[in-house]
Amino acid sequence: MRPLEAERSNLNCFIIIIYFNLHKKTDLLIQPCKLDHSITISSGDHSLIQSAKEKQDRESRGRIGTAIRLHWEMATAGKVIKCRAAVAWEPNAPLVIEEIEVAPPQEGEIRIKVIATGVCHTDLYHLFESQQKKGFPTVLGHEGAGFVESVGPGVTDFKPGDKVIPLFISQCGECRFCKHPKTNQCDRNWSSKRYDVMSDPTSRFTCRGKPILQFMGTSTFSEYTVLNQIAVTKIRDDAPLNRVCLLACGISTGYGAAINTAGVTPGSVCAVFGLGAVGLAAVMGCKNAGASRIFAVDINEQKFEKAKVFGATDFVNPKAYDKPVSVVLAEMTNGGVDFSLECVGNTEVMRSALESCIKGWGVSVLVGWTDMADFSARPIQLISGKTWKGSLFGGFKSKDCVPKLVHDYMSGKIKLDEFITHNMSLEQVNDAIKLMKTGECIRTILNISK
Ligand code: NAD
Ligand code: ZN
């Protein structure tokens, strides 16, 4: 037996000792010398427990999990947590690392310790493009994963220590949208009320005496966050949080836009406009759906190499031609593509993607996010038999589907690792934002907590 972790509180009154035997059985001993004080397991110790947890056999798994849960419940439940977060005080300004207060979860809510989060273009949209001053101050981030720290009254499906993904699109399971098979637009989502502000009016965050909004109801650029249980999903215990966090937005969005919303068919010809993580995931969706040709379209040719990894077969830089990209694609495909997906968030590109489809049956899907301008097209585009659609979170019903997508990653059906080009700390969040702005990254993972 070899001691893995042993720590004594300052008060010297309560010791937790965990013995971990790599070769035989794992065992866990909790020795309460006195019961009226609690111990703090530091974050470094927690990572040790976590790595032990990942190696242990089935029999012992529950017992280590119990220790972690025990610690969390004892240390912070019911209390305000002070922690680090990247606060966006105003549009067009760098985020500021601050100490914020995170209130305990209320009825039906869950407080989550965020372990890792991706940085998505929608965070940049809110910060730089939306020009929506009312949506500040806020904590951005909506592509995270972590552990349940504590739960509010009435929460029965989650317990401290569960691995979870916060969802920017909820699934209450009861509204008419949740009950309808054709949509994932839960009526109790933050977006039902305030698309412009991009947050729920209620927030459990304060900083320097001011309430801080929770962007897209999630706010994963923080060590702790609080969500309603309808916007959290539990995932399998062995999922690596610094990978599967990407399923909270970009990858599910692009992948689902291809397989669900567009309904890409075997043997079809597709074009994906914009090769960030969302577009590359759309390429992956087209490939998994059996497309025979996948055109990868981007003004940044450095993205083409990566697009090959996900299954793109042809590469087009619209700037390299003196005619519209729709004409270029029509010439290369005998009249246009069967499916096109716009993954940029630019109304001109949306139009080009529609015009690139073949008449009669072509389907074009808007995936890129913008609410800043009207889009336009000649009516003949639709009269001639094309379909123009949009996709939010890839059409996936979030609570049900994200755990399944985690399985798909763990079984090798979908890729995640290949999207990650950079790993950084929360303190480097402004560097991560800059990398996306300049097109130098696909996804940066911010490692928030251990
Ligand atoms: P990203 O910034 O990483 O990628 C955008 C890509 O588009 C870049 O490679 C860029 O070079 C390319 N691009 C820019 N202008 C172009 C043009 N004129 N023609 C072709 N390509 C062009 O962004 P991302 O994180 O992949 O997100 C893509 C879009 O998807 C954003 O608008 C984001 O807000 C949106 N989004 C939508 C949903 C949803 O549910 N619908 C969810 C997540 C993200
Ligand atoms: Zn996103």
Short mmCIF file of N, CA and C in Angstrom, two decimals, residues 53-178:
data_model
loop_
_atom_site.label_atom_id
_atom_site.label_comp_id
_atom_site.label_asym_id
_atom_site.label_seq_id
_atom_site.Cartn_x
_atom_site.Cartn_y
_atom_site.Cartn_z
N LYS A 53 -8.26 8.18 -9.53
CA LYS A 53 -9.63 7.80 -9.85
C LYS A 53 -9.73 7.19 -11.25
N GLU A 54 -8.97 7.78 -12.17
CA GLU A 54 -9.05 7.30 -13.54
C GLU A 54 -8.41 5.92 -13.71
N LYS A 55 -7.47 5.56 -12.79
CA LYS A 55 -6.80 4.28 -12.94
C LYS A 55 -7.48 3.16 -12.15
N GLN A 56 -8.31 3.53 -11.22
CA GLN A 56 -8.78 2.50 -10.30
C GLN A 56 -9.77 1.52 -10.95
N ASP A 57 -9.95 0.36 -10.27
CA ASP A 57 -10.91 -0.61 -10.79
C ASP A 57 -12.32 -0.22 -10.39
N ARG A 58 -13.27 -0.90 -11.00
CA ARG A 58 -14.68 -0.56 -10.81
C ARG A 58 -15.08 -0.58 -9.34
N GLU A 59 -14.59 -1.58 -8.64
CA GLU A 59 -15.02 -1.79 -7.27
C GLU A 59 -14.72 -0.58 -6.39
N SER A 60 -13.55 -0.01 -6.63
CA SER A 60 -13.12 1.06 -5.74
C SER A 60 -13.61 2.42 -6.18
N ARG A 61 -14.10 2.51 -7.41
CA ARG A 61 -14.42 3.83 -7.97
C ARG A 61 -15.37 4.63 -7.09
N GLY A 62 -16.41 3.98 -6.66
CA GLY A 62 -17.40 4.69 -5.86
C GLY A 62 -16.82 5.25 -4.59
N ARG A 63 -15.83 4.53 -4.03
CA ARG A 63 -15.32 4.97 -2.73
C ARG A 63 -14.48 6.24 -2.83
N ILE A 64 -13.64 6.32 -3.89
CA ILE A 64 -12.86 7.54 -4.07
C ILE A 64 -13.81 8.70 -4.39
N GLY A 65 -14.78 8.41 -5.27
CA GLY A 65 -15.77 9.43 -5.61
C GLY A 65 -16.45 9.95 -4.36
N THR A 66 -16.72 9.04 -3.44
CA THR A 66 -17.36 9.43 -2.19
C THR A 66 -16.48 10.41 -1.42
N ALA A 67 -15.17 10.15 -1.45
CA ALA A 67 -14.26 11.04 -0.71
C ALA A 67 -14.27 12.44 -1.29
N ILE A 68 -14.26 12.51 -2.62
CA ILE A 68 -14.25 13.83 -3.25
C ILE A 68 -15.56 14.55 -2.95
N ARG A 69 -16.64 13.81 -3.09
CA ARG A 69 -17.95 14.42 -2.80
C ARG A 69 -18.03 14.89 -1.36
N LEU A 70 -17.54 14.04 -0.47
CA LEU A 70 -17.58 14.35 0.95
C LEU A 70 -16.86 15.67 1.21
N HIS A 71 -15.68 15.77 0.59
CA HIS A 71 -14.88 16.98 0.77
C HIS A 71 -15.65 18.21 0.31
N TRP A 72 -16.20 18.11 -0.93
CA TRP A 72 -16.86 19.28 -1.48
C TRP A 72 -18.06 19.69 -0.64
N GLU A 73 -18.84 18.68 -0.26
CA GLU A 73 -20.03 19.00 0.52
C GLU A 73 -19.64 19.69 1.82
N MET A 74 -18.56 19.17 2.42
CA MET A 74 -18.17 19.71 3.72
C MET A 74 -17.56 21.10 3.60
N ALA A 75 -16.77 21.31 2.55
CA ALA A 75 -15.97 22.53 2.50
C ALA A 75 -16.74 23.77 2.06
N THR A 76 -17.60 23.64 1.05
CA THR A 76 -18.13 24.86 0.44
C THR A 76 -19.64 24.91 0.29
N ALA A 77 -20.32 23.79 0.43
CA ALA A 77 -21.78 23.77 0.18
C ALA A 77 -22.49 24.81 1.04
N GLY A 78 -23.40 25.51 0.42
CA GLY A 78 -24.21 26.49 1.15
C GLY A 78 -23.51 27.81 1.41
N LYS A 79 -22.22 27.88 1.04
CA LYS A 79 -21.47 29.12 1.29
C LYS A 79 -21.22 29.87 -0.02
N VAL A 80 -20.98 31.17 0.10
CA VAL A 80 -20.53 31.93 -1.07
C VAL A 80 -19.09 31.50 -1.36
N ILE A 81 -18.79 31.23 -2.62
CA ILE A 81 -17.41 30.87 -3.00
C ILE A 81 -16.76 32.10 -3.64
N LYS A 82 -15.59 32.44 -3.16
CA LYS A 82 -14.81 33.49 -3.83
C LYS A 82 -13.81 32.79 -4.75
N CYS A 83 -13.79 33.17 -6.01
CA CYS A 83 -12.90 32.46 -6.94
C CYS A 83 -12.49 33.39 -8.08
N ARG A 84 -11.59 32.88 -8.93
CA ARG A 84 -11.10 33.67 -10.06
C ARG A 84 -12.05 33.55 -11.25
N ALA A 85 -12.23 34.64 -11.95
CA ALA A 85 -13.00 34.62 -13.20
C ALA A 85 -12.47 35.73 -14.10
N ALA A 86 -12.69 35.56 -15.40
CA ALA A 86 -12.31 36.60 -16.36
C ALA A 86 -13.55 37.45 -16.62
N VAL A 87 -13.54 38.67 -16.14
CA VAL A 87 -14.73 39.52 -16.26
C VAL A 87 -14.60 40.43 -17.48
N ALA A 88 -15.67 40.44 -18.29
CA ALA A 88 -15.75 41.40 -19.41
C ALA A 88 -16.56 42.58 -18.89
N TRP A 89 -15.86 43.64 -18.49
CA TRP A 89 -16.55 44.80 -17.90
C TRP A 89 -17.30 45.60 -18.97
N GLU A 90 -16.73 45.61 -20.18
CA GLU A 90 -17.36 46.41 -21.25
C GLU A 90 -16.96 45.82 -22.61
N PRO A 91 -17.74 46.16 -23.67
CA PRO A 91 -17.38 45.66 -25.00
C PRO A 91 -16.03 46.19 -25.45
N ASN A 92 -15.39 45.45 -26.34
CA ASN A 92 -14.14 45.89 -27.00
C ASN A 92 -12.98 46.15 -26.06
N ALA A 93 -13.01 45.56 -24.87
CA ALA A 93 -11.91 45.76 -23.92
C ALA A 93 -11.40 44.39 -23.48
N PRO A 94 -10.12 44.31 -23.09
CA PRO A 94 -9.61 43.02 -22.62
C PRO A 94 -10.39 42.54 -21.39
N LEU A 95 -10.48 41.23 -21.22
CA LEU A 95 -11.08 40.67 -20.01
C LEU A 95 -10.14 40.91 -18.84
N VAL A 96 -10.71 41.01 -17.64
CA VAL A 96 -9.90 41.27 -16.45
C VAL A 96 -10.06 40.10 -15.47
N ILE A 97 -8.94 39.51 -15.04
CA ILE A 97 -9.02 38.43 -14.05
C ILE A 97 -9.34 39.07 -12.70
N GLU A 98 -10.48 38.67 -12.15
CA GLU A 98 -10.97 39.27 -10.90
C GLU A 98 -11.30 38.17 -9.90
N GLU A 99 -11.41 38.55 -8.63
CA GLU A 99 -12.02 37.65 -7.66
C GLU A 99 -13.52 37.96 -7.66
N ILE A 100 -14.33 36.94 -7.95
CA ILE A 100 -15.78 37.15 -7.93
C ILE A 100 -16.39 36.32 -6.81
N GLU A 101 -17.62 36.68 -6.44
CA GLU A 101 -18.36 35.87 -5.46
C GLU A 101 -19.42 35.07 -6.23
N VAL A 102 -19.45 33.79 -5.94
CA VAL A 102 -20.44 32.91 -6.57
C VAL A 102 -21.38 32.40 -5.48
N ALA A 103 -22.64 32.82 -5.55
CA ALA A 103 -23.62 32.47 -4.51
C ALA A 103 -23.96 30.98 -4.58
N PRO A 104 -24.43 30.42 -3.47
CA PRO A 104 -24.83 29.01 -3.49
C PRO A 104 -26.00 28.79 -4.45
N PRO A 105 -26.14 27.58 -4.96
CA PRO A 105 -27.26 27.31 -5.88
C PRO A 105 -28.60 27.42 -5.17
N GLN A 106 -29.56 28.00 -5.87
CA GLN A 106 -30.93 28.13 -5.33
C GLN A 106 -31.74 26.92 -5.79
N GLU A 107 -33.06 26.97 -5.51
CA GLU A 107 -33.98 25.89 -5.88
C GLU A 107 -33.74 25.45 -7.34
N GLY A 108 -33.48 24.17 -7.54
CA GLY A 108 -33.34 23.63 -8.90
C GLY A 108 -32.01 23.95 -9.56
N GLU A 109 -31.07 24.54 -8.82
CA GLU A 109 -29.81 24.95 -9.44
C GLU A 109 -28.63 24.07 -8.99
N ILE A 110 -27.55 24.17 -9.78
CA ILE A 110 -26.35 23.36 -9.53
C ILE A 110 -25.13 24.27 -9.59
N ARG A 111 -24.26 24.16 -8.59
CA ARG A 111 -23.00 24.93 -8.67
C ARG A 111 -21.92 23.98 -9.18
N ILE A 112 -21.18 24.46 -10.18
CA ILE A 112 -20.21 23.61 -10.88
C ILE A 112 -18.80 24.18 -10.74
N LYS A 113 -17.85 23.28 -10.45
CA LYS A 113 -16.44 23.65 -10.49
C LYS A 113 -15.97 23.41 -11.93
N VAL A 114 -15.62 24.48 -12.62
CA VAL A 114 -15.23 24.36 -14.03
C VAL A 114 -13.78 23.88 -14.10
N ILE A 115 -13.54 22.83 -14.86
CA ILE A 115 -12.18 22.31 -15.01
C ILE A 115 -11.53 22.84 -16.30
N ALA A 116 -12.27 22.85 -17.38
CA ALA A 116 -11.71 23.30 -18.66
C ALA A 116 -12.80 23.92 -19.51
N THR A 117 -12.37 24.81 -20.41
CA THR A 117 -13.34 25.42 -21.33
C THR A 117 -12.66 25.78 -22.64
N GLY A 118 -13.40 25.64 -23.72
CA GLY A 118 -12.91 26.14 -25.00
C GLY A 118 -13.27 27.61 -25.15
N VAL A 119 -12.62 28.26 -26.11
CA VAL A 119 -12.98 29.64 -26.47
C VAL A 119 -13.62 29.57 -27.86
N CYS A 120 -14.85 30.08 -27.97
CA CYS A 120 -15.62 29.96 -29.22
C CYS A 120 -15.81 31.34 -29.83
N HIS A 121 -16.05 31.38 -31.12
CA HIS A 121 -16.22 32.69 -31.76
C HIS A 121 -17.42 33.45 -31.21
N THR A 122 -18.42 32.73 -30.65
CA THR A 122 -19.58 33.44 -30.11
C THR A 122 -19.18 34.30 -28.90
N ASP A 123 -18.15 33.89 -28.16
CA ASP A 123 -17.62 34.76 -27.08
C ASP A 123 -17.07 36.05 -27.70
N LEU A 124 -16.36 35.90 -28.82
CA LEU A 124 -15.80 37.09 -29.49
C LEU A 124 -16.90 37.95 -30.09
N TYR A 125 -17.94 37.28 -30.59
CA TYR A 125 -19.08 38.02 -31.16
C TYR A 125 -19.66 38.97 -30.12
N HIS A 126 -19.87 38.45 -28.91
CA HIS A 126 -20.46 39.29 -27.87
C HIS A 126 -19.52 40.43 -27.46
N LEU A 127 -18.25 40.10 -27.38
CA LEU A 127 -17.27 41.09 -26.91
C LEU A 127 -16.98 42.17 -27.95
N PHE A 128 -16.87 41.78 -29.22
CA PHE A 128 -16.40 42.73 -30.23
C PHE A 128 -17.44 43.12 -31.29
N GLU A 129 -18.39 42.21 -31.56
CA GLU A 129 -19.22 42.43 -32.74
C GLU A 129 -20.65 42.85 -32.43
N SER A 130 -21.21 42.41 -31.30
CA SER A 130 -22.65 42.58 -31.10
C SER A 130 -23.03 44.02 -30.80
N GLN A 131 -22.08 44.83 -30.32
CA GLN A 131 -22.34 46.23 -29.97
C GLN A 131 -23.49 46.35 -28.99
N GLN A 132 -23.65 45.34 -28.13
CA GLN A 132 -24.76 45.30 -27.19
C GLN A 132 -24.23 45.65 -25.79
N LYS A 133 -24.29 46.91 -25.45
CA LYS A 133 -23.71 47.37 -24.17
C LYS A 133 -24.46 46.81 -22.96
N LYS A 134 -25.75 46.49 -23.17
CA LYS A 134 -26.55 46.00 -22.04
C LYS A 134 -26.10 44.61 -21.56
N GLY A 135 -25.36 43.92 -22.39
CA GLY A 135 -24.92 42.57 -22.02
C GLY A 135 -23.66 42.54 -21.18
N PHE A 136 -23.34 43.67 -20.52
CA PHE A 136 -22.11 43.76 -19.71
C PHE A 136 -22.42 44.39 -18.36
N PRO A 137 -21.60 44.19 -17.32
CA PRO A 137 -20.45 43.29 -17.27
C PRO A 137 -20.89 41.83 -17.22
N THR A 138 -20.07 40.99 -17.76
CA THR A 138 -20.42 39.58 -17.86
C THR A 138 -19.18 38.71 -17.74
N VAL A 139 -19.40 37.44 -17.48
CA VAL A 139 -18.32 36.45 -17.59
C VAL A 139 -18.66 35.60 -18.80
N LEU A 140 -17.79 35.64 -19.82
CA LEU A 140 -18.00 34.89 -21.05
C LEU A 140 -17.67 33.42 -20.84
N GLY A 141 -17.73 32.66 -21.94
CA GLY A 141 -17.39 31.23 -21.89
C GLY A 141 -18.64 30.37 -21.82
N HIS A 142 -18.76 29.46 -22.79
CA HIS A 142 -19.95 28.58 -22.81
C HIS A 142 -19.59 27.20 -23.34
N GLU A 143 -18.28 26.88 -23.33
CA GLU A 143 -17.85 25.60 -23.90
C GLU A 143 -17.05 24.85 -22.82
N GLY A 144 -17.68 24.67 -21.64
CA GLY A 144 -16.93 24.14 -20.50
C GLY A 144 -17.39 22.77 -20.04
N ALA A 145 -16.60 22.24 -19.10
CA ALA A 145 -16.96 20.97 -18.44
C ALA A 145 -16.36 20.99 -17.05
N GLY A 146 -16.98 20.28 -16.12
CA GLY A 146 -16.47 20.29 -14.75
C GLY A 146 -17.17 19.28 -13.86
N PHE A 147 -17.10 19.54 -12.56
CA PHE A 147 -17.72 18.68 -11.56
C PHE A 147 -18.82 19.44 -10.82
N VAL A 148 -19.84 18.71 -10.38
CA VAL A 148 -20.83 19.34 -9.50
C VAL A 148 -20.17 19.57 -8.14
N GLU A 149 -20.23 20.81 -7.67
CA GLU A 149 -19.71 21.13 -6.33
C GLU A 149 -20.80 20.98 -5.29
N SER A 150 -21.99 21.52 -5.58
CA SER A 150 -23.12 21.36 -4.66
C SER A 150 -24.41 21.59 -5.44
N VAL A 151 -25.51 21.15 -4.86
CA VAL A 151 -26.80 21.30 -5.55
C VAL A 151 -27.78 22.03 -4.64
N GLY A 152 -28.70 22.75 -5.26
CA GLY A 152 -29.73 23.46 -4.51
C GLY A 152 -30.89 22.55 -4.16
N PRO A 153 -31.84 23.07 -3.37
CA PRO A 153 -33.02 22.27 -3.00
C PRO A 153 -33.76 21.78 -4.24
N GLY A 154 -34.27 20.57 -4.16
CA GLY A 154 -35.08 20.04 -5.25
C GLY A 154 -34.30 19.38 -6.37
N VAL A 155 -32.98 19.38 -6.27
CA VAL A 155 -32.18 18.72 -7.33
C VAL A 155 -31.93 17.28 -6.91
N THR A 156 -32.45 16.36 -7.71
CA THR A 156 -32.29 14.94 -7.35
C THR A 156 -31.46 14.17 -8.37
N ASP A 157 -31.32 14.70 -9.58
CA ASP A 157 -30.60 13.95 -10.63
C ASP A 157 -29.10 14.15 -10.61
N PHE A 158 -28.61 15.07 -9.78
CA PHE A 158 -27.18 15.36 -9.72
C PHE A 158 -26.71 15.32 -8.28
N LYS A 159 -25.42 14.97 -8.11
CA LYS A 159 -24.85 15.00 -6.76
C LYS A 159 -23.41 15.52 -6.85
N PRO A 160 -22.88 16.04 -5.76
CA PRO A 160 -21.50 16.53 -5.79
C PRO A 160 -20.55 15.46 -6.32
N GLY A 161 -19.62 15.89 -7.17
CA GLY A 161 -18.65 14.96 -7.74
C GLY A 161 -19.02 14.46 -9.12
N ASP A 162 -20.29 14.62 -9.54
CA ASP A 162 -20.68 14.19 -10.89
C ASP A 162 -19.92 15.00 -11.93
N LYS A 163 -19.52 14.31 -13.00
CA LYS A 163 -18.93 15.03 -14.14
C LYS A 163 -20.05 15.57 -15.00
N VAL A 164 -19.98 16.85 -15.32
CA VAL A 164 -21.09 17.48 -16.05
C VAL A 164 -20.60 18.45 -17.13
N ILE A 165 -21.50 18.73 -18.04
CA ILE A 165 -21.28 19.76 -19.06
C ILE A 165 -22.41 20.79 -18.93
N PRO A 166 -22.05 22.07 -18.68
CA PRO A 166 -23.07 23.12 -18.68
C PRO A 166 -23.54 23.37 -20.12
N LEU A 167 -24.83 23.63 -20.29
CA LEU A 167 -25.41 23.73 -21.63
C LEU A 167 -25.92 25.14 -21.89
N PHE A 168 -25.52 25.73 -23.02
CA PHE A 168 -26.03 27.08 -23.31
C PHE A 168 -27.44 27.00 -23.88
N ILE A 169 -27.87 25.80 -24.18
CA ILE A 169 -29.24 25.61 -24.63
C ILE A 169 -29.85 24.52 -23.74
N SER A 170 -30.90 24.89 -23.02
CA SER A 170 -31.44 23.98 -22.01
C SER A 170 -32.37 22.95 -22.64
N GLN A 171 -32.76 21.98 -21.83
CA GLN A 171 -33.78 21.01 -22.23
C GLN A 171 -34.61 20.71 -20.98
N CYS A 172 -35.71 21.46 -20.82
CA CYS A 172 -36.52 21.27 -19.61
C CYS A 172 -37.33 19.98 -19.70
N GLY A 173 -37.58 19.53 -20.93
CA GLY A 173 -38.30 18.28 -21.14
C GLY A 173 -39.81 18.43 -21.03
N GLU A 174 -40.27 19.63 -20.67
CA GLU A 174 -41.70 19.79 -20.43
C GLU A 174 -42.38 20.77 -21.38
N CYS A 175 -41.65 21.72 -21.91
CA CYS A 175 -42.29 22.74 -22.75
C CYS A 175 -42.67 22.12 -24.10
N ARG A 176 -43.47 22.84 -24.88
CA ARG A 176 -43.95 22.26 -26.14
C ARG A 176 -42.80 22.09 -27.14
N PHE A 177 -41.74 22.90 -26.98
CA PHE A 177 -40.60 22.76 -27.89
C PHE A 177 -39.80 21.50 -27.53
N CYS A 178 -39.57 21.29 -26.23
CA CYS A 178 -38.85 20.08 -25.82
C CYS A 178 -39.62 18.83 -26.21
#
